[in-house]
Amino acid sequence: MMKKISSLKIMAIAALLMVASSGYAAQIGPGSGITDAGDQDTAGQDRLNVDRTSVSLPAGTYNIGDFRLNVIDHTQGGTITPMLLSGAPSSYTTLWVGAAFNPIADGVQTVPESGSFTLASAADVYAGYFTASGGGAIIALDANNSGSGSSTTDHDNSFTAPTGAGQAVTGFLNGYGRTYAFEINISFAAPFTYVPITGDADSGI
């Protein structure tokens, strides 16, 4: 007997096919090239920041391409680690945590990354990072959104660094009206596989 597929599922399948056929890629984060990024956080301290501007992604698996950032001071030491998160300001869950990066030059740096994450349903995805060994001043920022950036940033300087996916990131001190010069670039790998539940009236054709 033929089973009926709901219109919502048809729309979702169509959207996934469009994404897959277009070679979908996305930049998450405000961008490494924002203007007026001439400030920095306090050197010798550490920060965990999440940009509150999200990108809405459909269900599926996504590959990480690279981490790009504008390094304002590579000589001050420390490392910076990118991450992607789901949730909503100011309570997030990690989807992916990258590798610690110790820059050796100033200016915009492109850091190849690897790994992937899977969304079982559509979600808003956020970009963030944290520093270690006093690397808080590595990244350039626009402290008052006077340039092309217009972000609010969740900020914490007393945090437990996440080590992988599925970890809660909360406890922020405040949300600053400032924009940090970084981005994480991703590409669509595969649609999420829907596994029908026995007895689901919409699960078959």
C-alpha positions as a LaTeX table, in Angstrom:
\begin{tabular}{lrrr}
\hline
Residue & $x$ (\AA) & $y$ (\AA) & $z$ (\AA) \\
\hline
Met1 & 0.00 & 0.00 & 0.00 \\
Met2 & 1.31 & 3.45 & $-0.92$ \\
Lys3 & 1.98 & 5.71 & 2.04 \\
Lys4 & 1.64 & 9.45 & 1.89 \\
Ile5 & 4.60 & 11.79 & 2.33 \\
Ser6 & 3.76 & 15.05 & 4.06 \\
Ser7 & 4.26 & 18.31 & 2.17 \\
Leu8 & 6.77 & 19.45 & 4.80 \\
Lys9 & 8.97 & 16.43 & 4.12 \\
Ile10 & 8.73 & 17.01 & 0.38 \\
Met11 & 9.86 & 20.61 & 0.90 \\
Ala12 & 12.72 & 19.49 & 3.13 \\
Ile13 & 13.89 & 16.90 & 0.58 \\
Ala14 & 13.73 & 19.50 & $-2.20$ \\
Ala15 & 15.78 & 21.94 & $-0.15$ \\
Leu16 & 18.44 & 19.31 & 0.53 \\
Leu17 & 18.64 & 18.42 & $-3.15$ \\
Met18 & 19.11 & 22.09 & $-4.03$ \\
Val19 & 21.89 & 22.42 & $-1.45$ \\
Ala20 & 23.64 & 19.25 & $-2.60$ \\
Ser21 & 23.47 & 20.17 & $-6.29$ \\
Ser22 & 24.78 & 23.72 & $-5.76$ \\
Gly23 & 28.04 & 22.76 & $-4.03$ \\
Tyr24 & 26.90 & 24.77 & $-1.03$ \\
Ala25 & 29.55 & 26.56 & 1.02 \\
Ala26 & 29.19 & 29.06 & 3.84 \\
Gln27 & 31.23 & 31.50 & 5.88 \\
Ile28 & 30.36 & 31.42 & 9.56 \\
Gly29 & 31.61 & 34.36 & 11.56 \\
Pro30 & 31.89 & 38.08 & 10.77 \\
Gly31 & 34.86 & 37.74 & 8.40 \\
Ser32 & 38.63 & 38.11 & 8.58 \\
Gly33 & 38.50 & 41.21 & 6.38 \\
Ile34 & 36.22 & 43.47 & 8.40 \\
Thr35 & 37.27 & 47.10 & 8.35 \\
Asp36 & 38.44 & 49.19 & 11.32 \\
Ala37 & 39.79 & 46.10 & 13.08 \\
Gly38 & 42.65 & 47.92 & 14.75 \\
Asp39 & 42.10 & 46.99 & 18.38 \\
Gln40 & 42.89 & 43.93 & 20.47 \\
Asp41 & 41.99 & 42.36 & 23.81 \\
Thr42 & 44.35 & 42.51 & 26.78 \\
Ala43 & 47.65 & 40.74 & 26.12 \\
Gly44 & 48.59 & 37.93 & 28.48 \\
Gln45 & 44.97 & 36.99 & 29.24 \\
Asp46 & 42.71 & 34.39 & 27.67 \\
Arg47 & 39.26 & 34.73 & 26.12 \\
Leu48 & 36.43 & 32.54 & 24.91 \\
Asn49 & 34.26 & 34.45 & 22.44 \\
Val50 & 31.18 & 33.50 & 20.42 \\
Asp51 & 29.87 & 35.79 & 17.69 \\
Arg52 & 26.09 & 36.10 & 18.10 \\
Thr53 & 25.47 & 36.37 & 14.35 \\
Ser54 & 24.47 & 32.90 & 13.14 \\
Val55 & 24.08 & 31.13 & 9.81 \\
Ser56 & 20.97 & 28.97 & 9.36 \\
Leu57 & 21.84 & 25.58 & 7.88 \\
Pro58 & 19.58 & 22.73 & 6.76 \\
Ala59 & 20.00 & 19.21 & 8.09 \\
Gly60 & 23.06 & 17.45 & 6.75 \\
Thr61 & 26.77 & 16.83 & 7.19 \\
Tyr62 & 29.24 & 19.67 & 6.69 \\
Asn63 & 33.00 & 19.60 & 6.17 \\
Ile64 & 35.30 & 22.19 & 7.70 \\
Gly65 & 37.51 & 23.97 & 5.19 \\
Asp66 & 39.57 & 26.57 & 7.00 \\
Phe67 & 39.84 & 29.07 & 9.81 \\
Arg68 & 40.71 & 32.62 & 8.76 \\
Leu69 & 41.65 & 35.40 & 11.14 \\
Asn70 & 43.30 & 38.79 & 11.16 \\
Val71 & 46.28 & 38.49 & 13.50 \\
Ile72 & 47.10 & 41.84 & 15.09 \\
Asp73 & 49.97 & 40.68 & 17.33 \\
His74 & 51.65 & 37.32 & 16.82 \\
Thr75 & 54.58 & 38.20 & 19.10 \\
Gln76 & 52.59 & 38.18 & 22.33 \\
Gly77 & 52.47 & 34.36 & 22.41 \\
Gly78 & 49.69 & 31.91 & 23.06 \\
Thr79 & 47.32 & 30.04 & 20.77 \\
Ile80 & 43.82 & 30.47 & 19.37 \\
Thr81 & 41.38 & 27.62 & 18.66 \\
Pro82 & 38.26 & 27.94 & 16.46 \\
Met83 & 34.92 & 26.25 & 17.14 \\
Leu84 & 31.39 & 26.00 & 15.75 \\
Leu85 & 28.35 & 25.84 & 17.99 \\
Ser86 & 24.58 & 25.39 & 17.93 \\
Gly87 & 22.05 & 26.78 & 20.39 \\
Ala88 & 21.26 & 30.45 & 20.97 \\
Pro89 & 22.86 & 33.40 & 22.74 \\
Ser90 & 24.13 & 32.90 & 25.39 \\
Ser91 & 23.83 & 29.11 & 25.76 \\
Tyr92 & 25.57 & 26.96 & 23.18 \\
Thr93 & 26.68 & 23.40 & 22.45 \\
Thr94 & 29.83 & 22.68 & 20.47 \\
Leu95 & 29.45 & 21.09 & 17.04 \\
Trp96 & 33.15 & 21.10 & 16.18 \\
Val97 & 36.40 & 22.20 & 17.84 \\
Gly98 & 39.44 & 22.86 & 15.70 \\
Ala99 & 43.17 & 22.75 & 16.31 \\
Ala100 & 45.12 & 25.30 & 18.35 \\
Phe101 & 46.92 & 27.80 & 16.11 \\
Asn102 & 50.09 & 29.66 & 17.05 \\
Pro103 & 50.58 & 32.41 & 14.46 \\
Ile104 & 54.05 & 33.38 & 13.28 \\
Ala105 & 53.05 & 36.51 & 11.34 \\
Asp106 & 50.57 & 39.38 & 11.52 \\
Gly107 & 47.78 & 40.04 & 9.03 \\
Val108 & 45.07 & 37.78 & 7.63 \\
Gln109 & 46.03 & 34.13 & 8.04 \\
Thr110 & 44.30 & 31.12 & 6.48 \\
Val111 & 44.59 & 27.99 & 8.59 \\
Pro112 & 43.55 & 24.68 & 6.95 \\
Glu113 & 41.20 & 22.70 & 9.17 \\
Ser114 & 39.63 & 19.24 & 9.02 \\
Gly115 & 36.68 & 17.42 & 10.49 \\
Ser116 & 32.95 & 17.68 & 10.05 \\
Phe117 & 29.67 & 17.98 & 11.92 \\
Thr118 & 26.15 & 16.72 & 11.31 \\
Leu119 & 22.83 & 18.46 & 11.90 \\
Ala120 & 19.85 & 16.16 & 12.32 \\
Ser121 & 17.55 & 19.11 & 11.64 \\
Ala122 & 17.91 & 22.69 & 10.50 \\
Ala123 & 19.80 & 24.83 & 13.01 \\
Asp124 & 21.47 & 28.17 & 13.57 \\
Val125 & 25.24 & 27.74 & 13.70 \\
Tyr126 & 27.62 & 30.16 & 15.43 \\
Ala127 & 31.37 & 30.71 & 15.17 \\
Gly128 & 33.62 & 31.20 & 18.15 \\
Tyr129 & 37.12 & 30.71 & 19.43 \\
Phe130 & 39.13 & 30.50 & 22.62 \\
Thr131 & 42.74 & 31.29 & 23.44 \\
Ala132 & 45.31 & 29.59 & 25.65 \\
Ser133 & 48.65 & 30.49 & 27.23 \\
Gly134 & 47.74 & 34.18 & 27.29 \\
Gly135 & 46.82 & 34.52 & 23.61 \\
Gly136 & 43.88 & 36.88 & 24.11 \\
Ala137 & 45.42 & 39.69 & 22.06 \\
Ile138 & 46.16 & 37.58 & 18.96 \\
Ile139 & 43.07 & 38.55 & 17.00 \\
Ala140 & 42.16 & 41.98 & 15.64 \\
Leu141 & 38.81 & 43.51 & 16.58 \\
Asp142 & 36.63 & 46.51 & 15.91 \\
Ala143 & 35.84 & 47.62 & 19.46 \\
Asn144 & 32.83 & 49.81 & 18.67 \\
Asn145 & 31.54 & 48.48 & 15.34 \\
Ser146 & 32.67 & 51.59 & 13.50 \\
Gly147 & 33.62 & 49.62 & 10.40 \\
Ser148 & 31.90 & 46.92 & 8.35 \\
Gly149 & 31.30 & 44.63 & 11.33 \\
Ser150 & 28.09 & 44.88 & 13.35 \\
Ser151 & 28.29 & 41.97 & 15.76 \\
Thr152 & 27.57 & 41.41 & 19.40 \\
Thr153 & 30.03 & 39.00 & 21.00 \\
Asp154 & 29.46 & 36.72 & 23.97 \\
His155 & 32.63 & 36.95 & 26.05 \\
Asp156 & 34.15 & 34.92 & 28.88 \\
Asn157 & 37.59 & 35.29 & 30.44 \\
Ser158 & 37.10 & 32.55 & 33.05 \\
Phe159 & 36.19 & 29.40 & 31.16 \\
Thr160 & 36.80 & 25.71 & 30.72 \\
Ala161 & 38.01 & 25.17 & 27.18 \\
Pro162 & 35.88 & 22.69 & 25.20 \\
Thr163 & 37.70 & 19.71 & 23.78 \\
Gly164 & 35.18 & 18.29 & 21.31 \\
Ala165 & 31.62 & 18.19 & 20.04 \\
Gly166 & 28.58 & 18.01 & 22.31 \\
Gln167 & 29.93 & 20.15 & 25.16 \\
Ala168 & 28.01 & 23.01 & 26.74 \\
Val169 & 29.42 & 26.53 & 26.44 \\
Thr170 & 27.70 & 28.90 & 28.86 \\
Gly171 & 28.48 & 31.27 & 31.73 \\
Phe172 & 29.31 & 34.34 & 29.70 \\
Leu173 & 30.16 & 37.55 & 31.50 \\
Asn174 & 28.53 & 39.88 & 29.00 \\
Gly175 & 27.70 & 40.56 & 25.38 \\
Tyr176 & 29.93 & 43.21 & 23.83 \\
Gly177 & 28.94 & 45.34 & 20.84 \\
Arg178 & 32.16 & 44.62 & 19.02 \\
Thr179 & 33.30 & 42.52 & 16.07 \\
Tyr180 & 36.29 & 40.18 & 15.93 \\
Ala181 & 38.02 & 39.59 & 12.58 \\
Phe182 & 37.62 & 35.86 & 11.99 \\
Glu183 & 35.59 & 33.30 & 10.06 \\
Ile184 & 35.23 & 29.54 & 9.66 \\
Asn185 & 34.47 & 28.25 & 6.16 \\
Ile186 & 32.45 & 25.09 & 5.61 \\
Ser187 & 30.99 & 23.09 & 2.73 \\
Phe188 & 28.01 & 20.77 & 2.42 \\
Ala189 & 29.00 & 17.08 & 2.36 \\
Ala190 & 25.77 & 15.03 & 2.45 \\
Pro191 & 22.12 & 15.30 & 3.47 \\
Phe192 & 21.04 & 13.91 & 6.80 \\
Thr193 & 19.67 & 10.37 & 6.35 \\
Tyr194 & 16.11 & 10.07 & 7.57 \\
Val195 & 15.48 & 6.69 & 9.20 \\
Pro196 & 11.71 & 6.05 & 9.36 \\
Ile197 & 10.19 & 4.86 & 12.59 \\
Thr198 & 7.92 & 1.83 & 12.39 \\
Gly199 & 4.32 & 2.95 & 12.26 \\
Asp200 & 5.12 & 6.47 & 11.05 \\
Ala201 & 2.33 & 7.27 & 8.61 \\
Asp202 & 4.64 & 9.54 & 6.67 \\
Ser203 & 7.66 & 7.25 & 6.63 \\
Gly204 & 7.12 & 5.41 & 3.38 \\
Ile205 & 6.11 & 5.89 & $-0.20$ \\
\hline
\end{tabular}
